[in-house]
PDB file of C-alpha atoms in Angstrom:
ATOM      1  CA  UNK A   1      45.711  58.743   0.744  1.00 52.00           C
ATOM      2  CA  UNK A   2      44.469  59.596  -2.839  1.00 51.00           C
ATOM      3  CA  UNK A   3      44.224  57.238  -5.739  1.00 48.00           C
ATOM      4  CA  UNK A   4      47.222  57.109  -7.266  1.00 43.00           C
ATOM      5  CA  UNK A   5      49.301  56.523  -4.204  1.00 44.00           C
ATOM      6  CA  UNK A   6      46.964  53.783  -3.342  1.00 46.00           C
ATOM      7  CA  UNK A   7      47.188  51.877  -6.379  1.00 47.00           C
ATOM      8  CA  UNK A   8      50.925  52.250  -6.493  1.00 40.00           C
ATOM      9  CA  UNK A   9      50.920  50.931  -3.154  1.00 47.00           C
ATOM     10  CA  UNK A  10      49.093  47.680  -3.916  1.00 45.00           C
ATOM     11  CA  UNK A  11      51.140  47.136  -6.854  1.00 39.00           C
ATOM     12  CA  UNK A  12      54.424  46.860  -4.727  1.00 42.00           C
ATOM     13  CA  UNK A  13      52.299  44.947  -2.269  1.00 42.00           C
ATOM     14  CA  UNK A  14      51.552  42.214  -5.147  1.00 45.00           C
ATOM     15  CA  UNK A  15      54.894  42.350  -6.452  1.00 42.00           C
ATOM     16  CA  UNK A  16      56.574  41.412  -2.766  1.00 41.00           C
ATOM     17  CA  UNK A  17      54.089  39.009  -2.940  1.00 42.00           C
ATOM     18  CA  UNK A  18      54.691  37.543  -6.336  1.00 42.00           C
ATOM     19  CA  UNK A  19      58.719  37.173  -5.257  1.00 41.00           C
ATOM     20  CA  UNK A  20      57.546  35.401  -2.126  1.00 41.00           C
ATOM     21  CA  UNK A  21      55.562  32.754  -3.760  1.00 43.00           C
ATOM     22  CA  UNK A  22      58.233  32.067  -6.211  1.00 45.00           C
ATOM     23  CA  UNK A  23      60.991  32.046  -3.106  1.00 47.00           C
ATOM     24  CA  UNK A  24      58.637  29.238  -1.571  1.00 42.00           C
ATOM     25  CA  UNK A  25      58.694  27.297  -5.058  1.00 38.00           C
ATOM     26  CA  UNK A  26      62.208  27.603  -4.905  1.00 41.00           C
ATOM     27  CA  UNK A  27      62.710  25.790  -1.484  1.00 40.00           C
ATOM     28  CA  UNK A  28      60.237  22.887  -2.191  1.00 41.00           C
ATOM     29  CA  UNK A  29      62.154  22.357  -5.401  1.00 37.00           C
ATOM     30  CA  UNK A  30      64.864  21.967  -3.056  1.00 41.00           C
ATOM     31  CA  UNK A  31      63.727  18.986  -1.085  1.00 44.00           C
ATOM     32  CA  UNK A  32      63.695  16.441  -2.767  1.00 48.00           C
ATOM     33  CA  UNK A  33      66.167  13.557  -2.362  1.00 71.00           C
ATOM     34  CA  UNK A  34      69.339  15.154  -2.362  1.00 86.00           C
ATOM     35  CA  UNK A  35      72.970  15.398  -0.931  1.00 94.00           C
ATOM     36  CA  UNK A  36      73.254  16.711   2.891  1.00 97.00           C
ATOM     37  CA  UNK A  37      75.671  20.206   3.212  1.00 96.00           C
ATOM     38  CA  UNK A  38      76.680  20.732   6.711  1.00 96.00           C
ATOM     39  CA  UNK A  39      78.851  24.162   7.840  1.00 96.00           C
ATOM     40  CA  UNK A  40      81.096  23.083  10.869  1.00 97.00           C
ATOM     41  CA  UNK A  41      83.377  24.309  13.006  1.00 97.00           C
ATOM     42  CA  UNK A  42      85.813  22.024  15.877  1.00 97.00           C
ATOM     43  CA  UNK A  43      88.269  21.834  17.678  1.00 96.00           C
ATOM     44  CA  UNK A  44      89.301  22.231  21.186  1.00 94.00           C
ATOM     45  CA  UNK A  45      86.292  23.321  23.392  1.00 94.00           C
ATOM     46  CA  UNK A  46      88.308  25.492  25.729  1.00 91.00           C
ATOM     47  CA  UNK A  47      89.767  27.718  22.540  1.00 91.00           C
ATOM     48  CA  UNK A  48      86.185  27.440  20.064  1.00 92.00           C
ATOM     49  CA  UNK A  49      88.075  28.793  17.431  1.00 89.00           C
ATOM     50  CA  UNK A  50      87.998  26.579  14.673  1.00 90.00           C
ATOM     51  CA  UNK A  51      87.690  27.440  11.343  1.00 93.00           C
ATOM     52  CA  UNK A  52      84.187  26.945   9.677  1.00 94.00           C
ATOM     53  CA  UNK A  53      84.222  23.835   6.836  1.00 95.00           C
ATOM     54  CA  UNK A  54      81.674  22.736   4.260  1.00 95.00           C
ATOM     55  CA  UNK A  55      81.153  18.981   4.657  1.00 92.00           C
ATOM     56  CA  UNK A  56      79.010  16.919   2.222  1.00 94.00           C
ATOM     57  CA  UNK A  57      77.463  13.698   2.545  1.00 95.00           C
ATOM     58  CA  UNK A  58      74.913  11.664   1.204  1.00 94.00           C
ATOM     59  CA  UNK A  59      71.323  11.731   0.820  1.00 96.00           C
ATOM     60  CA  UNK A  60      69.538  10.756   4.003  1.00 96.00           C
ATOM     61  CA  UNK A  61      69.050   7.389   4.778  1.00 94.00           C
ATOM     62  CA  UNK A  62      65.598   7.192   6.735  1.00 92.00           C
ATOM     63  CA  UNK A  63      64.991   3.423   6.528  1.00 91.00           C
ATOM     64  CA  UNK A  64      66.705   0.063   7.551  1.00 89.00           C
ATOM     65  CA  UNK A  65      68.829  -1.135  11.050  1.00 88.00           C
ATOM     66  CA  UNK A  66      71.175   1.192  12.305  1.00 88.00           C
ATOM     67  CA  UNK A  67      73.500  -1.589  13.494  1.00 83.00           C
ATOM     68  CA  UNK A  68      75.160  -2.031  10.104  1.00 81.00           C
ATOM     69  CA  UNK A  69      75.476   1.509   8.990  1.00 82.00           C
ATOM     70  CA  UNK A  70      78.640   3.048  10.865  1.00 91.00           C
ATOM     71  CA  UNK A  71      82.148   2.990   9.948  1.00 89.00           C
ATOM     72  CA  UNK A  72      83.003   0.326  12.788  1.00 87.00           C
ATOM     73  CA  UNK A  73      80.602  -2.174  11.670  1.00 84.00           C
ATOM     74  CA  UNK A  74      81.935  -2.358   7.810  1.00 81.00           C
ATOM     75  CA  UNK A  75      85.481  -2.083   9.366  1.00 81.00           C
ATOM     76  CA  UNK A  76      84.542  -5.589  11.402  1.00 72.00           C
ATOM     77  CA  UNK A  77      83.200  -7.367   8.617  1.00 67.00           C
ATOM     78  CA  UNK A  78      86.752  -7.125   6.533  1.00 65.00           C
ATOM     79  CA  UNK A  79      88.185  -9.178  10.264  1.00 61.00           C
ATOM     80  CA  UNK A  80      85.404 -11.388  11.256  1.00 57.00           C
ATOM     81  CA  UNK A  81      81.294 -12.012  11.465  1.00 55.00           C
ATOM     82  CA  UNK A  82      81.694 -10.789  15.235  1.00 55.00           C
ATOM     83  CA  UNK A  83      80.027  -7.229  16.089  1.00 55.00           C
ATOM     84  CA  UNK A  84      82.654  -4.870  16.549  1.00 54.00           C
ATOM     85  CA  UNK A  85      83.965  -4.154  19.923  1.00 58.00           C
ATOM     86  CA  UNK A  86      85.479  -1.189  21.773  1.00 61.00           C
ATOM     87  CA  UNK A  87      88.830  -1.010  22.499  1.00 75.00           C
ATOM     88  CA  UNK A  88      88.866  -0.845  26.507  1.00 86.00           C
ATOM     89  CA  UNK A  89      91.732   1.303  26.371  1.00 92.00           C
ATOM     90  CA  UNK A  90      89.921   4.254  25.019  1.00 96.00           C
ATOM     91  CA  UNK A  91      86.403   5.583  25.781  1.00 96.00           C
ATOM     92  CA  UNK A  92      83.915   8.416  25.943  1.00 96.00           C
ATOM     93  CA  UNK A  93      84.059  10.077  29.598  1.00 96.00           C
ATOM     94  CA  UNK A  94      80.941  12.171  29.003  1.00 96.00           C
ATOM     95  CA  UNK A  95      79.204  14.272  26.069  1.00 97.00           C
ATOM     96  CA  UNK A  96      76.862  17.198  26.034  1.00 97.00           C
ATOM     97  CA  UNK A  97      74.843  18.771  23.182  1.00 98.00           C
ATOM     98  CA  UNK A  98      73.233  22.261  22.629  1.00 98.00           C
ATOM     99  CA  UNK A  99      71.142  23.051  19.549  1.00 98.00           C
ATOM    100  CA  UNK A 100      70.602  26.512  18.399  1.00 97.00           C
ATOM    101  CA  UNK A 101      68.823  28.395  15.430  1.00 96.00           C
ATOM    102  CA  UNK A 102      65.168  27.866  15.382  1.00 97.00           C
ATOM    103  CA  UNK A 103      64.195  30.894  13.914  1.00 95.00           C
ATOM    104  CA  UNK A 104      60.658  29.449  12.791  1.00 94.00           C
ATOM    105  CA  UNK A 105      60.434  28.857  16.284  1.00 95.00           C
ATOM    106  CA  UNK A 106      58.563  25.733  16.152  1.00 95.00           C
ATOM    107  CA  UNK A 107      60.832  23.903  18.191  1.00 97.00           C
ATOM    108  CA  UNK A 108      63.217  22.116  15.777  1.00 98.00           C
ATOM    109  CA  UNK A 109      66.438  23.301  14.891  1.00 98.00           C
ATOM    110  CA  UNK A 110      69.460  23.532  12.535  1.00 97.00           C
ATOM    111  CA  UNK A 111      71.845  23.666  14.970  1.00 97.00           C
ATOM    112  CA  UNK A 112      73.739  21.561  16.600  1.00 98.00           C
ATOM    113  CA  UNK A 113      77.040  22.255  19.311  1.00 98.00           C
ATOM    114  CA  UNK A 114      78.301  19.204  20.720  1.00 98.00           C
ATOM    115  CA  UNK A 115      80.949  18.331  23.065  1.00 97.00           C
ATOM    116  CA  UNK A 116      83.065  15.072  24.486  1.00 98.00           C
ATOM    117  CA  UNK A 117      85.597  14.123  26.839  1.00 97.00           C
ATOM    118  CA  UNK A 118      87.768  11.209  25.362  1.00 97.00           C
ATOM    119  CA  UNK A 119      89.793   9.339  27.869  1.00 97.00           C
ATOM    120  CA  UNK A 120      92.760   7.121  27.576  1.00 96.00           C
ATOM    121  CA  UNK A 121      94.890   5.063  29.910  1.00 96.00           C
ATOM    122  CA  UNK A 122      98.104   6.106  27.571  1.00 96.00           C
ATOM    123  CA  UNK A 123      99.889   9.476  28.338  1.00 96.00           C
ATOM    124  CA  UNK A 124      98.731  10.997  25.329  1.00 97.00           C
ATOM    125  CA  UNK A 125      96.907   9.183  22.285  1.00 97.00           C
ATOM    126  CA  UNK A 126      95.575  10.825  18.676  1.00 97.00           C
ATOM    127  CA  UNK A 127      92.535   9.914  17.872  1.00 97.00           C
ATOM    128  CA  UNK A 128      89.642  11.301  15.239  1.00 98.00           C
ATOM    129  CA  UNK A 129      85.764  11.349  15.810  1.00 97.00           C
ATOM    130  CA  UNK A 130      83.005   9.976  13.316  1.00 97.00           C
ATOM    131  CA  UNK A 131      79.556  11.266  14.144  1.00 97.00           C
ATOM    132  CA  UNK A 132      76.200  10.066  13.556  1.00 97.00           C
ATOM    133  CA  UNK A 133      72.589  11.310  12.916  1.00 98.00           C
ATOM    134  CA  UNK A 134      69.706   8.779  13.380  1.00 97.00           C
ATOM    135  CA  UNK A 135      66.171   9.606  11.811  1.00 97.00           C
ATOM    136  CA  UNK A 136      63.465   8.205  14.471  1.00 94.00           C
ATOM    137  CA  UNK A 137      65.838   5.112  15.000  1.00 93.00           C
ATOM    138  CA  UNK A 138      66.597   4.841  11.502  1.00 95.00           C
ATOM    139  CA  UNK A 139      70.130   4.081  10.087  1.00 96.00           C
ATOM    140  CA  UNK A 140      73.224   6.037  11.133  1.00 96.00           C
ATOM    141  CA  UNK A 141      73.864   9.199   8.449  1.00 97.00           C
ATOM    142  CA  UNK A 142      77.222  10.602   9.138  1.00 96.00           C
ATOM    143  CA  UNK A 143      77.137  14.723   9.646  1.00 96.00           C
ATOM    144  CA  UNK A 144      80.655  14.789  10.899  1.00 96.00           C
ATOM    145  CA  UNK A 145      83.730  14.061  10.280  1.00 95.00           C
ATOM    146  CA  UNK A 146      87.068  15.014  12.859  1.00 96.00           C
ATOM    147  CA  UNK A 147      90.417  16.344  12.098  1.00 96.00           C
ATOM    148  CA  UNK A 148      92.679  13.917  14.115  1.00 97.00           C
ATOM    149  CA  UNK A 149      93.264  15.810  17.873  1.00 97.00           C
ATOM    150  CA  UNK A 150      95.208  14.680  20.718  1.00 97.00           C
ATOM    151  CA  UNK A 151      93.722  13.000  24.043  1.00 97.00           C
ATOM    152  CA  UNK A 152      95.797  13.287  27.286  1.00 97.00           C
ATOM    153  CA  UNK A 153      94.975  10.306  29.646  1.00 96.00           C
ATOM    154  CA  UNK A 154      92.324  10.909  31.738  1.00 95.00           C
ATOM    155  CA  UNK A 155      92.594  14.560  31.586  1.00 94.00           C
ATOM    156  CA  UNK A 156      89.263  17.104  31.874  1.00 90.00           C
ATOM    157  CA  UNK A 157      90.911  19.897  29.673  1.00 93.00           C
ATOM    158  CA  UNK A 158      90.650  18.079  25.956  1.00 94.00           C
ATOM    159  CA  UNK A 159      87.432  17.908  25.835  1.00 97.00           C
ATOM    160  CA  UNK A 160      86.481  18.425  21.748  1.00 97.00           C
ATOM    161  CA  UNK A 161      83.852  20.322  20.504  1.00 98.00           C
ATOM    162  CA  UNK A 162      81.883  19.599  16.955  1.00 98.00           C
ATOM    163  CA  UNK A 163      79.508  22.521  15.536  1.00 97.00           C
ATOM    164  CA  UNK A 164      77.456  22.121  12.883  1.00 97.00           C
ATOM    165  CA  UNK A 165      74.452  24.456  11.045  1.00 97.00           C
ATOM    166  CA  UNK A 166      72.645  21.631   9.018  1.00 97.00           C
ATOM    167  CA  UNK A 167      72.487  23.284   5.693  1.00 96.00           C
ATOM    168  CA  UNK A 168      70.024  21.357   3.250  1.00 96.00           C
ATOM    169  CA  UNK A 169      69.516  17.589   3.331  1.00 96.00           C
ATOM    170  CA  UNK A 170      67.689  16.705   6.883  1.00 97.00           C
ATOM    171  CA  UNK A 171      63.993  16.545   7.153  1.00 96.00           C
ATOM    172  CA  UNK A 172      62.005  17.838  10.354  1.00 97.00           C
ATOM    173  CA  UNK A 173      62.219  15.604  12.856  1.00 97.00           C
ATOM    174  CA  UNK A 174      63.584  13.994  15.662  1.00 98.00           C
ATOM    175  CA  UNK A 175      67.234  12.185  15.669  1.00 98.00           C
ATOM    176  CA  UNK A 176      69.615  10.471  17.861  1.00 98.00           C
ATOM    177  CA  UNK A 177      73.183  11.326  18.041  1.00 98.00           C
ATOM    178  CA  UNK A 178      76.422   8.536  17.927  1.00 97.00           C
ATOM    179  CA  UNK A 179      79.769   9.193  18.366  1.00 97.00           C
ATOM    180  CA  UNK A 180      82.517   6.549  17.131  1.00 96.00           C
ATOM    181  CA  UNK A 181      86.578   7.426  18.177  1.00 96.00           C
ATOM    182  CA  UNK A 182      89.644   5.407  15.864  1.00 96.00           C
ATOM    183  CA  UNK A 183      93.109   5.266  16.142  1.00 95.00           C
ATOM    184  CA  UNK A 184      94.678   8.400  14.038  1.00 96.00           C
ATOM    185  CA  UNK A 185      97.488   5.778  13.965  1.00 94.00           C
ATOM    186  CA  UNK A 186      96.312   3.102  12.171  1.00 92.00           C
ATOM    187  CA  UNK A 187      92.409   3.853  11.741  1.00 93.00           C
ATOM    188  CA  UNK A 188      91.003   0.975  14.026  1.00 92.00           C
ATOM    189  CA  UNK A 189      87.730   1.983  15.845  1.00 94.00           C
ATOM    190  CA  UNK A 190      88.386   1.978  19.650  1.00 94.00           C
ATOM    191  CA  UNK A 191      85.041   3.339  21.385  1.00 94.00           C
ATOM    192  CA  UNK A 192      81.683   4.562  20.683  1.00 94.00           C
ATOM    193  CA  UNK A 193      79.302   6.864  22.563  1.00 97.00           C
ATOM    194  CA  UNK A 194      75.730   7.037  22.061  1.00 96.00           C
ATOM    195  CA  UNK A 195      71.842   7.360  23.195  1.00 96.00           C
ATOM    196  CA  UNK A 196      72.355   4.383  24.833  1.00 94.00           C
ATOM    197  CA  UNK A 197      75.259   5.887  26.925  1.00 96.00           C
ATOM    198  CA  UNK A 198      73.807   9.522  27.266  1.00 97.00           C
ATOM    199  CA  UNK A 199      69.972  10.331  26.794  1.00 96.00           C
ATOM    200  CA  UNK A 200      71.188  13.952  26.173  1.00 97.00           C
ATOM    201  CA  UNK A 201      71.994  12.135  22.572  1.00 98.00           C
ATOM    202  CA  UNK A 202      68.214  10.822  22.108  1.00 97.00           C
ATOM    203  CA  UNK A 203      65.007  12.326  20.665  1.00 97.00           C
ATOM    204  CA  UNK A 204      66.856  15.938  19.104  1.00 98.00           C
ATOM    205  CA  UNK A 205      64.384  18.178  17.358  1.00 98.00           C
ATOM    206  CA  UNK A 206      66.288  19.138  14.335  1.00 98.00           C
ATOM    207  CA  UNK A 207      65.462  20.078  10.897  1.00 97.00           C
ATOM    208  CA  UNK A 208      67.640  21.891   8.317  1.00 96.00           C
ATOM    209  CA  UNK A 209      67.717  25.511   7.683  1.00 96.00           C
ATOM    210  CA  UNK A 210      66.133  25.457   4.758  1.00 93.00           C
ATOM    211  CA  UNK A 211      63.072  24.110   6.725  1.00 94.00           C
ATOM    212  CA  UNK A 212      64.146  26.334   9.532  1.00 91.00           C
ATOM    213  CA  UNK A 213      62.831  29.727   7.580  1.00 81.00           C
ATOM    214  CA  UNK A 214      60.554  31.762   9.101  1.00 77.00           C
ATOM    215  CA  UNK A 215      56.719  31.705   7.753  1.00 64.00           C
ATOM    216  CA  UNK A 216      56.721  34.589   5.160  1.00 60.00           C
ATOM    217  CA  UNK A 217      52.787  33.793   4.016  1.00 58.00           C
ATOM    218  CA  UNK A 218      51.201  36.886   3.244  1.00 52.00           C
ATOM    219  CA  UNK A 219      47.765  37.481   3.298  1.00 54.00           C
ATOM    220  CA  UNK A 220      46.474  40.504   0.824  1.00 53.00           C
ATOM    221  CA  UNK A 221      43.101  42.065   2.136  1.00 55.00           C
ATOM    222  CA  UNK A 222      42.470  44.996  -0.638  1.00 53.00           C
ATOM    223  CA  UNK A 223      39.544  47.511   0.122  1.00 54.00           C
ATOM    224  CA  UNK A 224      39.264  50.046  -2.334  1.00 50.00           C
ATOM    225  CA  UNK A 225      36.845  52.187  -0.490  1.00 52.00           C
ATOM    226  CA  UNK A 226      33.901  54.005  -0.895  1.00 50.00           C
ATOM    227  CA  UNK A 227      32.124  51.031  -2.861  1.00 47.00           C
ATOM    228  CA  UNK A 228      33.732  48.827  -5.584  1.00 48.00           C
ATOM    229  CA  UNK A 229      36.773  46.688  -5.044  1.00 45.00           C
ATOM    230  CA  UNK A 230      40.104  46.306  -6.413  1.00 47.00           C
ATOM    231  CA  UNK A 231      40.275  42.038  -7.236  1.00 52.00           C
ATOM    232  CA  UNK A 232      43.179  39.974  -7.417  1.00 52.00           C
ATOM    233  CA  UNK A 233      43.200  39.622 -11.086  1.00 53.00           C
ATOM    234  CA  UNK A 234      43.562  43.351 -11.760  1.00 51.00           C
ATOM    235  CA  UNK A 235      46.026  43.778  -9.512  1.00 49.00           C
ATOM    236  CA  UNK A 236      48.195  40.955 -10.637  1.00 51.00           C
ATOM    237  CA  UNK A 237      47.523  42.693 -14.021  1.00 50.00           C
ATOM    238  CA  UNK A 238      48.354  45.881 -12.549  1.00 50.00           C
ATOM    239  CA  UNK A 239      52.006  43.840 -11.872  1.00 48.00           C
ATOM    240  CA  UNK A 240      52.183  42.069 -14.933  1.00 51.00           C
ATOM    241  CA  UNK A 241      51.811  45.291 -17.465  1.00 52.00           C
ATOM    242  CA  UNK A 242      53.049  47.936 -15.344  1.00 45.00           C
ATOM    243  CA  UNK A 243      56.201  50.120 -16.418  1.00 45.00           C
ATOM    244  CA  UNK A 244      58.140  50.394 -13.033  1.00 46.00           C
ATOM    245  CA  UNK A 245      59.657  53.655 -12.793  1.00 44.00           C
ATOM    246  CA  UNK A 246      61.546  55.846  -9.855  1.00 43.00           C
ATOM    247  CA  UNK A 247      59.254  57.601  -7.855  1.00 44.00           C
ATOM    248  CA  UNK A 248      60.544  60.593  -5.701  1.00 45.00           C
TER     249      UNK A 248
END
C-alpha cells in the first residue's frame, strides 16, 4: 500500500470515528429524565395482526410503593378507604410473556410479547387491559394501554396479545409485569393479574432500545511503518483541514 492510499485510509478511519463518538454523545444526551415512547401492536393472538401504535407515557417512576400507583387503586379511593377488589366475575385464566431484541446481547431486552386468557362467567363481556412495568419492585409505570376487545365465557380462543418495542424511557434493568382488566361498559376495574399470580411476570431483563445498541467502540491502532508514527493529533488534523473530494 503506498503513502497516499494509506493516509487517505486513516483519514476515513478517524472520520467514522469522529461520527461515532458524537452518535454516543447523542444517546447519553438522551437519557436523562424523560417521557417513555413505546411502539405496540395487539389484538387477538390467534390473528397477530394488529396495527403498530406509538404510545407515550410518563417519565419513569423508580421509587415509592407500588400499591398506590395503578388505575384501580385511585379508582377505589373516589368509593371508599378499602383496597380495591376484583370483581369475581371476571379474571385472568393464564398469561405468558416472550421478550425479544437484545441485539447488544447482554441479556436485557427491548422487547416485550405478551399474552392472556380473560375469562368470564357471562356469554360474552367487553373488557380493556391496563398494563404495568415495575422497576426492581418499584411503583407501577403503565407501558400499555388496550383497545376494548371482547371475552367469550370461559373460552381458550380470545386469548389477547400486547407487543411492545420499548422505545426510549426505561433504564437497564429488571421489572415485573401487572395486568389490570375494566368494564368497557362502565370503566370499573374487575381483575388483576400479576407476579404474584404468574412468576413468568417477575424479574424481566429489559432495557430500552436506545440502551439496547450494539457496542460500536472503536479502537484506532495506527503504525506508520518503517520507523516514525502517525499520532492522534495529526490525524484528527488530517480530518479537521482536509478538502474531501471523490476519489475513483
Amino acid at each position: 500500500m503506498n503513502t497516499k492510499t494509506r493516509d487517505f485510509n486513516l483519514i476515513k478511519l478517524a472520520s467514522l470515528t469522529l461520527l461515532l463518538l458524537a452518535g454516543a454523545s447523542t444517546v447519553k444526551a438522551e437519557d436523562v429524565a424523560e417521557n417513555r415512547l413505546n411502539m405496540t401492536s395487539q389484538g387477538s393472538a390467534k390473528e397477530r395482526n394488529g396495527e403498530l401504535v406509538e404510545q407515550e407515557f410518563a417519565a419513569l417512576k423508580t421509587t415509592g410503593s407500588r400499591s398506590t400507583t395503578t388505575r384501580s387503586s385511585a379508582q377505589q379511593k373516589l368509593t371508599s378507604n378499602a383496597p380495591a377488589a376484583p370483581n369475581v366475575d371476571f379474571w385472568v385464566y393464564d398469561a405468558s410473556v416472550e421478550l425479544f431484541s437484545d441485539f447488544d446481547r447482554d441479556g436485557y431486552y427491548s422487547g416485550i410479547d405478551l399474552s392472556f386468557d380473560v375469562d368470564t362467567i357471562y356469554t360474552a363481556a367487553d373488557v380493556y387491559a391496563v398494563i404495568y412495568l415495575s422497576l426492581d419492585f418499584g411503583p407501577w409505570n403503565e407501558y400499555a394501554v388496550t383497545e376494548d376487545f371482547t371475552i367469550f365465557g370461559t373460552s381458550g380462543n380470545d386469548e389477547y396479545y400486547v407487543e411492545s418495542e420499548l422505545v426510549s424511557g426505561y433504564v437497564t434493568g429488571d421489572y415485573d409485569i401487572l395486568i389490570e382488566l375494566y368494564d368497557a361498559f362502565d370503566g370499573a376495574f374487575v381483575a388483576s393479574y400479576g407476579p404474584d399470580d404468574n412468576s413468568s411476570l417477575s424479574f424481566l431483563p429489559l432495557e430500552d432500545a436506545a440502551r439496547d445498541a450494539p457496542d460500536t467502540t472503536t479502537q484506532i491502532v495506527v503504525n506508520s511503518g518503517g520507523g516514525g508514527s502517525f499520532g492522534l493529533l495529526t490525524l484528527l488534523a488530517l480530518v479537521a483541514g482536509v478538502t474531501v473530494r471523490r476519489w475513483s
